[in-house]
Amino acid sequence: MAQVSTEKVIYNRAGQRVVSPDYLLFEAPRTKHFMTGSEAVKEAVKRSSVDASVSYPITPQSEAAHLIGELWVEGYVGVYFRGESEFGVMSEIAGCAMAGARCITTTSGPGTLRAMENFPMWAGTRIPVQLVLMARGINSPLSIQPDNLEVSFLLDTGCMIWYAENAQDLFDMIIAGFVVAEKPEVHVPVITVVDGFFVSHTREAVMLPPDDIALPPYDPYKAPMPVIDAEVPPGRFLRDPFVMKSNYISYATHASWQFEVRAAIERSRPYAKHYLRGLIEEFGDPEAEIVFVACGTAAAQSKEAVRLLEDEGIKAKVVKLKTIRPFPVEELINATKNAKTIFVPEFNVVGWLEREVRRYLYKRSDADIIGTPRVAGGMTMPPEVIVKEVLKILGKEVKHVI
Amino acid sequence: MSYKIYQVNEALREFVPKEIIDLEEKATWGNPKRGVMDLPYAKELIEEHSLCAGCPESMAFRYILASLPAPEDTIIVNSTGCTSLVFPHIALHTVHSLFGNQNAVASGIKRVLEWRFPEKVKDVIVLAGDGAIVDIGLDCTLQSFFRQEKITTICFDNEVYANTGGQESGSTVKGHVFKMAPKGKQFEKVPMWQLAIDSGCHYVARLTVSSPKRVEQVVKKAIYVAREVGPTYIHLYTPCILEIGLNSDDGLEEARARDKERFAFFEYATPEAQEVINRKKEEGLL
């Protein structure tokens, strides 16, 4: 019988077959590979029809940036170069995105803060750049070790903030990140966070779809802001009206634009829910009264703690947050409705996630919210430490000695 | 690009402001020979401007915009300052992102446009003040020269942070008293044109706005060289008459006075740049 095909096969500039995001993320057959988080970044970029990337070295993200450079040599990425500093890189990548390119870049710790002025500008200009942030310490004395304090500074820049637990999460989130960020009604930057070293430098099993298929290329003419390429009528970027003037219309315009950027993040919810298979992930006893709310590596360690607590006869569960902006409010309220005690373990000294959880659960949960344990400066978070905290709060005997 | 995008929709013509109609009827799109001599008859892309009365920067803007060889395919990147007050009134693609990162943003735009449109010429031009170029953005400026980005950088040097109320800048002359330099500036004016040469620019010029024709020649040379060879730099004196205490009709005289001293016309071109300039002269475009 003759085969009837109505679909035209399309190839991207790198010669990969263009497939739908759903096919790439959910349907394509996957094979198991053993790789670091940095290599998972490369594999994701390879399948994302990326147009441009700009790099600057900083530990621990350098390797991921090198690997994107290799993809450029191989023809998978259109434009690639090393910028002069993180501030320069985030500015250059902004230029690339304004000119109509699908862009990705990476940074860590102090680099994030050096580049910080750019992130609200990215959001304000509605460019869908993806930043892979490999979180690292920023405080003095100098540390190159993992610590996610910097995320606290990013929460209110107007960018989406997603948090990957492991290399597999990171791979899938990078691909989904482009898809969601580039939806015309969203079209804001996405910052995909992982804990540096713990994920970037650790080798683990990652299930990958074939590398001869890729996302549909970015179409800049679907953007809600005019692309700066002199192909469409004069764009007046950041133009109407010029908001530095001191009058009430200007104030209102500025404020409404800020709300619009945040509304764009809210509009990403259904897409993120689809492509990330939910904004949260639950692990452990669904009815448990002890609940850990965590993201990234802290969620992985909390899962281990749940197993240890089971040995003690204590039922517990983990609510892993995949997105912090938008914050999965409804999901969290539902997942914690049986909770008596909510622990928020974190990889930073200030407890920004505890602050967020408190803010969103205020008057919506009767549970005690406890911001503990916290580690920082590169310390890992042994599950026994988490268990010890839980036992102390419950008034039980602490048998484990760390 | 298509020039049709600058044509007014017939159905909307009666509602369109006169300035836009003028832009359609009198703008000189698609004519590389356009220049400052067309100014009295053509629409030079500015709809209105929000600078002070008599500001020499507004003269500079008119001359530069009238001199662009391909305004329909030109993207201008600017930076925070008085320049950013004017850009909202220009009928061109313009980007104002932050203070000091203009050359970095321009680098990204230029590289992606070269990649997206390999068969087309897209000029990317930076227009920014001395604060943005010589002080806060010096790193991004020089690094774009080192990387040989094919962009033209034009510095409006008024030797002061004018938009914030008159603070000393790296470009201020030594000894000059401004805010933040209450005892007079302690170090020499940064020789930005020389730094541009040392950093790899292929065409560099220093001048005032006293001669429109000269501004036109310099701008055209800089853009043609940037298209083919690499970075180019123009250092243009656009005094802030307000901050140096002059009347609104004194700008031109001030520029003429500086023509004879620290802004005496100076031009530099590498052999590759000179080759482009000679060729463009033969083609009648300069």
XYZ file of C-alpha atoms in Angstrom:
688
model
C 0.000 0.000 0.000
C 1.336 3.390 -0.933
C 2.393 5.553 1.966
C 0.541 8.840 2.117
C 2.316 11.647 3.870
C 0.965 15.133 4.045
C 3.574 16.561 6.371
C 6.583 18.208 4.857
C 9.893 17.402 6.515
C 11.720 20.577 7.525
C 15.373 20.836 8.459
C 17.062 23.581 10.481
C 20.296 25.353 9.507
C 22.339 22.600 11.154
C 20.607 19.961 9.025
C 18.612 18.493 11.935
C 15.039 17.458 11.314
C 12.638 19.954 12.894
C 10.112 18.308 15.214
C 7.464 19.667 17.540
C 8.450 20.482 21.126
C 6.024 17.787 22.296
C 7.664 15.166 20.118
C 11.155 16.188 21.213
C 10.312 16.295 24.913
C 7.754 13.511 25.320
C 7.529 11.169 22.344
C 10.955 10.738 20.765
C 12.671 7.501 21.841
C 15.356 8.113 24.451
C 18.613 6.344 25.178
C 20.648 6.379 28.365
C 23.897 8.381 28.521
C 26.315 8.991 31.383
C 27.300 12.624 31.573
C 27.877 15.764 33.667
C 25.364 18.574 34.006
C 27.556 20.725 31.774
C 27.426 18.067 29.071
C 23.648 17.901 29.487
C 23.587 21.651 28.700
C 25.478 20.951 25.474
C 23.093 18.161 24.512
C 20.073 20.381 25.146
C 21.523 23.281 23.155
C 22.355 20.874 20.336
C 18.682 19.990 20.004
C 17.330 23.531 20.381
C 18.170 25.242 17.031
C 20.076 27.940 18.934
C 21.102 31.032 16.960
C 23.521 32.769 19.302
C 25.522 32.369 22.476
C 28.079 34.635 24.159
C 30.400 33.319 26.861
C 32.664 34.441 29.652
C 34.614 32.160 31.980
C 33.625 31.653 35.584
C 33.739 28.485 37.647
C 31.666 26.285 37.611
C 29.844 27.280 34.401
C 32.897 27.559 32.134
C 32.667 23.979 30.894
C 29.095 24.439 29.713
C 30.154 27.615 27.864
C 33.116 25.774 26.252
C 30.808 23.036 25.046
C 28.414 25.515 23.447
C 31.488 26.877 21.622
C 32.159 23.387 20.296
C 28.607 23.266 18.980
C 29.279 26.542 17.149
C 32.341 24.981 15.483
C 30.203 21.992 14.511
C 27.583 24.316 12.985
C 24.805 23.831 15.546
C 25.003 27.426 16.871
C 25.046 30.460 14.550
C 26.948 33.123 16.496
C 29.377 32.501 19.362
C 32.102 34.596 20.929
C 33.690 35.457 24.271
C 32.571 38.731 25.775
C 34.672 41.024 27.955
C 32.870 40.456 31.256
C 29.534 39.159 32.491
C 28.103 42.664 32.165
C 29.359 42.734 28.584
C 28.072 39.229 27.845
C 24.560 39.884 29.081
C 24.534 43.118 27.042
C 25.843 41.373 23.929
C 23.341 38.562 24.226
C 20.614 41.191 24.637
C 21.745 42.691 21.346
C 21.686 39.243 19.736
C 18.140 38.648 20.986
C 16.892 42.100 19.937
C 18.247 41.362 16.454
C 16.043 38.265 16.321
C 18.154 35.358 17.552
C 17.321 32.457 19.868
C 19.947 32.991 22.561
C 21.456 31.140 25.466
C 24.238 32.046 27.860
C 25.553 30.826 31.171
C 26.971 32.338 34.346
C 27.638 31.704 38.029
C 27.880 33.447 41.407
C 29.772 36.754 41.259
C 29.228 36.883 37.494
C 25.492 36.962 38.105
C 25.840 40.054 40.253
C 28.246 41.759 37.886
C 25.680 41.199 35.145
C 22.706 42.002 37.351
C 21.775 45.352 35.780
C 21.036 43.512 32.566
C 18.380 41.114 33.851
C 15.631 43.679 34.495
C 16.569 45.204 31.105
C 16.142 41.779 29.460
C 12.701 41.455 31.028
C 11.719 45.060 30.279
C 12.633 44.643 26.616
C 10.736 41.314 26.549
C 13.567 39.290 25.015
C 13.262 35.520 25.518
C 16.933 34.904 26.331
C 17.727 31.767 28.313
C 20.342 32.014 31.062
C 21.620 28.784 32.563
C 22.709 29.795 36.047
C 25.037 27.390 37.835
C 24.579 28.778 41.324
C 27.737 29.483 43.313
C 28.782 31.432 46.425
C 29.181 35.188 46.199
C 30.017 36.300 49.715
C 33.387 37.261 51.064
C 35.605 35.401 51.862
C 35.738 34.228 48.283
C 34.134 30.917 47.541
C 33.850 29.033 44.285
C 31.661 26.443 45.938
C 27.942 25.869 45.383
C 25.515 28.139 47.198
C 22.301 29.567 45.741
C 22.120 32.935 47.495
C 22.329 34.729 44.125
C 18.886 33.432 43.143
C 17.427 35.665 45.850
C 18.607 38.711 43.906
C 17.116 37.427 40.667
C 13.598 36.741 41.906
C 12.286 40.217 41.214
C 14.012 41.041 37.960
C 10.976 40.131 35.845
C 12.552 36.937 34.503
C 11.056 33.470 34.831
C 13.090 31.417 37.307
C 13.111 27.641 36.923
C 15.085 25.291 39.127
C 16.573 21.964 37.965
C 17.331 19.206 40.452
C 19.725 17.157 38.338
C 21.231 16.828 34.857
C 18.083 15.222 33.456
C 15.941 18.091 34.726
C 18.425 20.558 33.307
C 18.374 18.948 29.855
C 14.588 18.926 29.665
C 14.194 22.387 31.215
C 16.563 24.056 28.741
C 14.553 22.762 25.790
C 11.234 23.583 27.461
C 12.662 26.958 28.499
C 13.012 28.136 24.905
C 9.545 26.908 24.021
C 7.797 28.628 26.927
C 9.885 31.823 26.912
C 9.219 32.350 23.201
C 5.435 32.033 23.354
C 4.234 35.415 22.039
C 2.103 36.047 25.113
C 4.992 35.176 27.442
C 8.157 36.364 25.695
C 10.257 37.123 28.748
C 13.682 35.719 29.688
C 13.995 32.401 31.487
C 16.716 31.738 34.033
C 17.277 28.014 34.466
C 19.059 27.427 37.744
C 21.055 24.422 38.931
C 23.329 24.068 41.919
C 26.864 24.457 40.588
C 29.273 21.507 40.982
C 26.603 19.246 42.505
C 24.959 19.119 39.082
C 27.408 20.767 36.672
C 30.343 18.525 37.602
C 28.587 15.324 38.619
C 28.186 12.498 36.157
C 24.832 10.765 36.112
C 22.489 8.883 33.822
C 20.574 11.141 31.442
C 17.961 9.925 28.973
C 18.413 11.715 25.647
C 16.358 11.806 22.459
C 18.332 11.436 19.186
C 20.546 14.374 18.190
C 19.395 14.607 14.571
C 16.097 16.208 15.607
C 15.634 19.702 16.982
C 13.159 22.384 18.020
C 11.509 24.532 15.345
C 13.674 27.637 14.796
C 12.757 30.858 16.595
C 10.506 33.171 14.595
C 11.317 36.732 15.727
C 8.356 38.139 13.815
C 5.981 36.554 16.333
C 7.528 38.603 19.152
C 5.328 41.150 20.928
C 8.089 43.763 20.598
C 9.529 44.768 17.210
C 12.658 42.885 16.285
C 15.555 45.260 15.654
C 16.525 44.194 12.153
C 15.272 47.061 9.951
C 12.928 44.638 8.210
C 9.771 45.839 9.891
C 8.549 49.437 10.242
C 10.653 51.603 12.493
C 10.640 50.119 15.948
C 10.826 52.596 18.731
C 12.399 50.474 21.377
C 11.669 51.704 24.887
C 9.984 54.604 23.213
C 6.434 55.630 23.850
C 6.289 57.607 25.996
C 9.738 58.258 27.299
C 9.281 57.432 30.925
C 12.072 59.484 32.462
C 9.827 62.511 32.327
C 8.313 63.376 35.679
C 4.589 63.336 35.278
C 1.761 61.055 36.287
C 1.290 59.613 32.805
C 4.920 58.552 32.765
C 4.707 57.053 36.233
C 1.607 55.128 35.248
C 3.191 53.948 32.023
C 6.267 52.702 33.795
C 4.217 50.935 36.441
C 1.886 49.339 33.913
C 4.852 48.022 31.952
C 6.277 46.483 35.114
C 2.935 44.810 35.757
C 2.813 43.671 32.140
C 6.188 41.946 32.471
C 4.988 40.169 35.607
C 1.702 39.303 33.921
C 3.718 37.740 31.106
C 5.381 35.483 33.670
C 1.940 34.512 34.971
C 0.834 33.677 31.433
C 3.650 31.143 31.254
C 1.949 28.910 33.856
C -0.088 26.642 31.564
C 2.814 26.201 29.152
C 5.315 25.493 31.909
C 2.843 23.080 33.474
C 2.597 21.196 30.182
C 6.246 21.135 29.169
C 7.634 20.526 32.672
C 4.907 17.988 33.516
C 3.666 20.127 36.387
C 5.191 23.022 38.283
C 5.907 20.819 41.294
C 6.862 17.211 41.894
C 5.814 15.249 44.981
C 7.793 12.435 46.557
C 6.949 10.263 49.561
C 3.717 9.698 51.475
C 0.989 11.917 49.918
C -0.807 12.209 53.293
C 2.309 12.961 55.343
C 2.177 15.700 57.976
C 5.891 16.410 57.650
C 6.527 18.161 54.357
C 9.765 19.395 52.860
C 9.435 22.231 50.367
C 12.650 22.517 48.400
C 14.202 23.086 45.026
C 17.305 21.857 43.261
C 19.773 19.689 45.145
C 18.027 20.410 48.432
C 15.030 18.520 47.013
C 17.252 15.546 46.143
C 18.686 15.476 49.663
C 15.225 15.845 51.167
C 14.095 12.767 49.233
C 16.904 10.812 50.907
C 15.784 12.228 54.251
C 12.243 10.968 53.582
C 13.661 7.445 53.140
C 15.634 7.713 56.392
C 12.603 9.040 58.265
C 10.598 6.074 57.026
C 13.107 3.863 58.886
C 12.298 5.876 62.009
C 8.592 5.251 61.394
C 7.921 8.856 60.458
C 5.932 9.616 57.313
C 7.181 12.551 55.275
C 7.080 13.920 51.761
C 8.922 16.324 49.519
C 7.348 19.030 47.417
C 9.929 19.951 44.806
C 9.353 23.339 43.192
C 10.335 23.349 39.530
C 9.474 26.996 39.006
C 10.014 29.851 41.465
C 8.770 32.514 39.012
C 5.949 31.873 38.398
C 5.571 30.555 41.939
C 3.387 27.422 41.988
C 0.978 28.795 44.603
C -2.072 26.597 44.028
C 0.048 23.484 43.665
C 1.865 24.219 46.911
C -1.342 24.928 48.830
C -2.787 21.616 47.648
C 0.356 19.640 48.316
C 0.645 20.982 51.880
C -2.997 20.765 52.958
C -2.283 17.895 55.377
C 0.966 19.396 56.590
C 1.533 20.084 60.298
C 5.168 21.030 59.857
C 6.787 22.392 56.704
C 10.565 22.320 56.505
C 12.359 24.450 53.935
C 15.923 23.140 53.525
C 18.152 25.497 51.545
C 21.643 25.940 50.130
C 22.072 29.544 51.286
C 22.283 31.531 54.534
C 19.392 33.924 54.036
C 16.551 31.502 53.361
C 14.992 33.117 50.343
C 12.859 30.086 49.615
C 11.514 30.062 53.192
C 10.576 33.709 52.671
C 8.741 32.822 49.464
C 6.945 29.837 51.008
C 5.817 31.941 53.996
C 4.614 34.678 51.723
C 2.485 32.396 49.595
C 1.164 30.192 52.422
C 0.315 33.073 54.750
C -3.221 32.436 56.050
C -3.532 29.546 53.611
C -1.878 26.904 55.773
C -1.947 26.174 59.500
C 1.363 24.360 59.382
C 4.464 25.569 61.168
C 6.939 26.736 58.548
C 10.504 26.112 59.605
C 13.418 27.411 57.560
C 15.867 24.691 58.345
C 18.350 23.203 57.753
C 20.460 25.651 55.830
C 23.933 25.143 54.491
C 26.116 27.564 52.599
C 29.563 28.249 51.241
C 29.784 24.949 49.393
C 28.733 22.558 52.134
C 26.640 19.658 51.040
C 23.446 18.893 52.934
C 23.687 15.344 54.272
C 20.203 13.826 54.611
C 21.122 12.923 58.201
C 21.289 16.646 59.000
C 17.769 17.074 57.675
C 16.578 14.057 59.675
C 18.238 15.408 62.822
C 16.396 18.710 62.467
C 13.087 16.930 62.011
C 13.645 14.678 65.042
C 14.640 17.664 67.192
C 11.504 19.591 66.240
C 9.329 16.515 66.869
C 10.970 16.053 70.272
C 12.296 12.614 69.369
C 15.589 11.046 70.253
C 18.357 11.919 67.780
C 20.276 8.714 67.098
C 22.248 9.819 64.095
C 25.519 11.554 64.849
C 27.026 13.615 62.060
C 13.971 45.679 3.407
C 11.070 47.169 1.514
C 10.588 50.932 1.235
C 6.868 50.263 1.240
C 6.960 49.978 5.002
C 7.516 53.716 5.130
C 4.405 54.387 3.078
C 1.292 55.506 4.859
C -1.707 53.213 4.626
C -4.162 54.985 2.322
C -7.108 54.103 4.529
C -5.437 55.847 7.459
C -3.912 58.823 5.655
C -6.404 61.378 6.948
C -5.604 60.415 10.562
C -1.833 60.320 10.223
C 0.181 63.228 11.666
C 1.793 65.624 9.213
C 5.263 64.535 10.328
C 4.631 60.998 9.157
C 3.241 62.225 5.835
C 6.384 64.367 5.489
C 8.485 61.311 6.209
C 6.815 59.433 3.375
C 6.987 62.318 0.908
C 10.302 63.930 1.731
C 12.502 61.294 3.329
C 15.419 60.159 1.247
C 15.163 56.405 1.628
C 17.132 54.294 -0.793
C 19.480 57.088 -1.925
C 23.088 56.579 -0.811
C 23.974 60.032 -2.165
C 21.730 61.754 0.357
C 23.523 64.311 2.520
C 23.376 67.507 4.540
C 22.718 69.568 1.393
C 19.287 67.889 1.246
C 18.392 69.184 4.703
C 16.344 72.210 3.608
C 14.211 70.081 1.286
C 14.146 66.607 2.820
C 12.764 65.097 5.949
C 15.877 64.066 7.791
C 14.185 61.451 9.994
C 13.766 63.582 13.102
C 10.159 64.306 13.902
C 10.877 66.721 16.700
C 13.511 66.938 19.377
C 13.475 67.453 23.092
C 16.898 69.021 23.548
C 17.480 72.548 24.849
C 17.064 75.463 22.463
C 20.209 75.895 20.399
C 21.829 72.682 21.583
C 24.742 71.813 19.285
C 23.878 68.147 19.783
C 20.673 68.722 17.827
C 22.799 70.086 14.962
C 24.974 66.982 15.171
C 21.915 64.751 15.085
C 20.528 66.411 11.971
C 23.846 66.246 10.125
C 24.457 62.632 11.085
C 20.960 61.438 10.238
C 21.092 63.278 6.914
C 24.423 61.599 6.137
C 23.494 57.953 6.752
C 24.037 56.153 3.450
C 21.223 53.673 4.118
C 18.902 54.882 6.885
C 16.349 52.222 5.937
C 18.870 49.547 6.933
C 20.521 51.319 9.835
C 20.184 50.476 13.499
C 21.291 52.982 16.093
C 22.286 52.007 19.608
C 22.447 54.791 22.145
C 23.001 55.167 25.832
C 21.649 57.044 28.790
C 22.069 60.802 28.550
C 20.779 63.726 26.518
C 21.079 61.516 23.413
C 18.502 59.142 24.822
C 16.036 62.015 25.056
C 16.223 62.498 21.306
C 16.069 58.910 20.141
C 12.386 58.485 20.838
C 11.869 61.053 18.082
C 13.823 59.358 15.328
C 12.171 57.284 12.616
C 14.797 54.539 12.780
C 15.315 51.396 14.731
C 16.992 52.528 17.916
C 17.944 50.736 21.090
C 18.586 52.276 24.476
C 19.296 49.477 26.902
C 21.514 50.595 29.773
C 24.186 53.165 30.561
C 27.565 52.179 29.132
C 26.809 48.887 27.392
C 26.005 50.423 23.995
C 28.979 48.898 22.164
C 28.263 45.462 23.641
C 24.604 45.572 22.582
C 25.653 46.849 19.147
C 28.131 43.950 18.836
C 25.369 41.422 19.438
C 23.005 43.116 17.008
C 25.624 43.417 14.269
C 26.784 39.801 14.537
C 23.275 38.363 14.479
C 22.195 40.575 11.566
C 25.255 39.502 9.574
C 24.298 35.905 10.291
C 20.590 36.315 9.602
C 20.995 38.486 6.498
C 24.288 37.468 4.846
C 23.263 39.041 1.536
C 22.269 42.426 2.957
C 24.112 45.388 4.390
C 22.874 46.424 7.819
C 24.732 49.341 9.394
C 24.955 49.389 13.173
C 25.909 52.734 14.681
C 26.522 53.702 18.288
C 25.682 57.274 19.270
C 26.477 58.075 22.880
C 27.933 60.754 25.100
C 31.363 61.024 26.673
C 30.113 59.657 29.989
C 28.821 56.497 28.330
C 31.815 55.997 26.050
C 34.820 57.364 27.916
C 33.837 56.551 31.505
C 31.253 53.924 32.428
C 31.305 52.170 29.056
C 35.027 52.409 28.248
C 35.489 48.677 28.781
C 32.672 47.724 26.409
C 33.765 50.388 23.906
C 37.425 49.394 23.691
C 36.640 45.672 23.775
C 34.343 46.053 20.782
C 37.286 47.686 18.976
C 39.640 44.872 20.032
C 37.134 42.298 18.749
C 36.996 44.179 15.429
C 33.230 44.542 15.503
C 32.027 46.129 12.277
C 30.271 49.026 13.952
C 30.659 52.806 13.863
C 30.918 54.535 17.237
C 30.145 58.244 17.425
C 30.931 60.028 20.676
C 29.106 63.261 21.413
C 31.747 64.859 23.595
C 30.398 67.777 25.561
C 33.128 67.314 28.172
C 30.640 66.976 31.015
C 27.788 64.829 32.366
C 25.168 67.257 31.158
C 21.932 65.373 31.565
C 22.559 64.757 35.274
C 23.350 68.391 35.939
C 26.979 69.099 35.122
C 29.413 66.680 36.714
C 33.044 66.300 35.671
C 33.668 63.466 33.207
C 36.827 61.728 31.993
C 36.491 63.940 28.963
C 36.499 67.205 30.912
C 39.559 69.429 30.406
C 42.028 69.429 33.324
C 41.382 72.200 35.804
C 37.792 72.801 34.745
C 35.472 73.274 37.715
C 32.291 71.200 37.544
C 30.153 69.473 40.131
C 32.094 66.551 41.651
C 35.282 68.437 40.745
C 34.879 71.421 43.066
C 38.618 72.150 43.001
C 38.882 71.682 39.260
C 39.450 68.429 37.397
C 42.588 66.713 38.601
C 43.692 64.846 35.471
C 43.980 65.378 31.731
C 41.149 64.938 29.232
C 41.097 61.290 28.131
C 42.409 61.194 24.518
C 39.648 58.877 23.340
C 40.439 59.276 19.622
C 44.005 58.037 20.315
C 42.715 55.110 22.383
C 40.450 54.220 19.470
C 43.425 54.142 17.099
C 45.516 52.073 19.526
C 42.606 49.674 20.093
C 42.184 48.797 16.439
C 39.777 51.260 14.851
C 40.342 51.563 11.104
C 39.020 55.062 10.709
C 39.087 57.713 13.425
C 38.132 61.377 13.256
C 37.990 64.226 15.765
C 36.056 67.370 14.923
C 33.371 69.823 15.976
C 29.942 70.377 14.438
C 30.920 73.742 12.960
C 30.987 72.400 9.381
C 27.980 70.312 8.259
C 29.719 69.140 5.093
C 32.719 67.921 7.048
C 30.484 66.011 9.486
C 28.789 64.379 6.508
C 32.076 63.292 4.946
C 33.385 61.848 8.202
C 30.161 59.974 8.972
C 29.979 58.465 5.492
C 33.630 57.404 5.555
C 33.222 55.840 9.000
C 30.141 53.860 7.961
C 31.586 52.616 4.676
C 34.814 51.524 6.377
C 32.918 49.784 9.199
C 30.834 47.854 6.663
C 33.842 46.315 5.009
C 36.852 46.519 7.303
C 36.176 46.892 11.019
C 35.417 49.327 13.848
C 35.448 53.073 13.231
C 35.264 55.981 15.673
C 34.180 59.615 15.454
C 34.815 62.058 18.296
C 32.511 65.012 17.900
C 32.478 68.152 20.052
C 28.893 69.029 20.908
C 29.230 71.604 23.702
C 26.585 71.805 26.395
C 25.912 75.519 26.152
C 23.848 75.349 29.331
C 26.617 73.894 31.482
C 29.352 76.182 30.172
C 27.163 79.237 30.562
C 26.502 80.297 26.987
C 23.411 81.696 25.338
C 21.320 79.475 23.114
C 22.684 81.143 19.978
C 26.333 80.761 21.023
C 26.775 77.067 20.166
C 28.184 77.527 16.694
C 30.699 80.167 17.820
C 31.830 77.897 20.662
C 32.392 75.033 18.166
C 34.321 77.315 15.814
C 36.542 78.467 18.680
C 37.402 74.857 19.625
C 38.140 74.056 15.957
C 41.326 76.017 16.418
C 42.539 74.186 19.528
C 41.626 70.927 21.261
C 39.126 69.833 18.602
C 41.254 70.769 15.605
C 40.199 68.475 12.771
C 42.092 65.201 12.932
C 41.613 62.153 10.752
C 43.237 58.734 10.721
C 42.715 55.794 8.380
C 44.466 52.458 8.055
C 45.563 51.427 4.533
C 42.548 49.069 4.246
C 40.240 51.888 5.285
C 41.870 54.293 2.839
C 41.314 51.787 0.059
C 37.578 51.725 0.851
C 37.462 55.530 1.055
C 39.211 55.890 -2.319
C 36.849 53.408 -3.926
C 33.772 55.169 -2.533
C 35.114 58.485 -3.878
C 35.461 56.906 -7.307
C 31.893 55.667 -7.034
C 30.794 59.209 -6.275
C 29.482 58.305 -2.834
C 31.911 60.508 -0.905
